[in-house]
Steps between C-alpha positions, in 0.01 A plus 500: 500500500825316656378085590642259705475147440629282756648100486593237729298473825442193674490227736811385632710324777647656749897506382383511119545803239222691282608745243247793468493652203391881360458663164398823473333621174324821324545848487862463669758834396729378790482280849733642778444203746298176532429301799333230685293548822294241718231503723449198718139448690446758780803684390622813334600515132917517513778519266658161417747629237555794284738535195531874298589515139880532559454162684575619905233283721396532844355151697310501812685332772325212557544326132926681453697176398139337383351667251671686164313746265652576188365659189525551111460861412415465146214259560409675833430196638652429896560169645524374875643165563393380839726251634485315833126600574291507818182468648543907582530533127140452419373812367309631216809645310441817291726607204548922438677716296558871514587699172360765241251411240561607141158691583639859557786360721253404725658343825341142593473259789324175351452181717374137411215342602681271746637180518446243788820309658433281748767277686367181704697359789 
């Protein structure tokens, strides 16, 4: 079983920075990509950032120039620093990661239970 534990959720001013956090743990062989996702009230769940084991990322539009993942492949843990927030940043933020288990090479998609980000006006 591949977990997810996810950091660094909060309340915060619009303007101010959070740093999520993401460590991934168990029966891990390899992890080919890990990512961040959001899904604000009466929305759909989207892709905030994405980073793959060789480090190439992908952003979603609206946080380019904002937000920065990054990642440390030999603790499979992925970061996003969110810089400059807004009120259309509150979300429940999830952390995944896709990979093979040492179980038989199975391949994995693991996400976290979800961390809340809220940004006041």
């Amino acid at each position: 079983q591949v977990q997810l534990v996810e950091s660094g959720g909060g309340l915060v001013q619009a303007g101010g920075s959070l740093r999520l956090s993401c460590a991934a743990s168990g029966s891990i062989l390899s992890i080919n990509a890990m990512g961040w996702y959001r899904q604000g009230s009466g929305k759909e769940r989207e892709l905030v950032a994405r980073i793959s084991s060789s480090g190439n990322t992908n952003y979603a539009d609206s946080v380019k120039g904002r937000f920065t993942i990054s990642r440390d492949n030999a603790k499979n843990t992925v970061h996003l620093q969110m810089n400059s927030l807004k009120p259309e940043d509150t979300a429940v933020y999830y952390c995944n990661a896709d990979g093979r288990s040492t179980l038989y090479y199975r391949a994995f998609t693991s996400w976290g239970q979800g961390t809340q980000v809220t940004v006041s006006s």
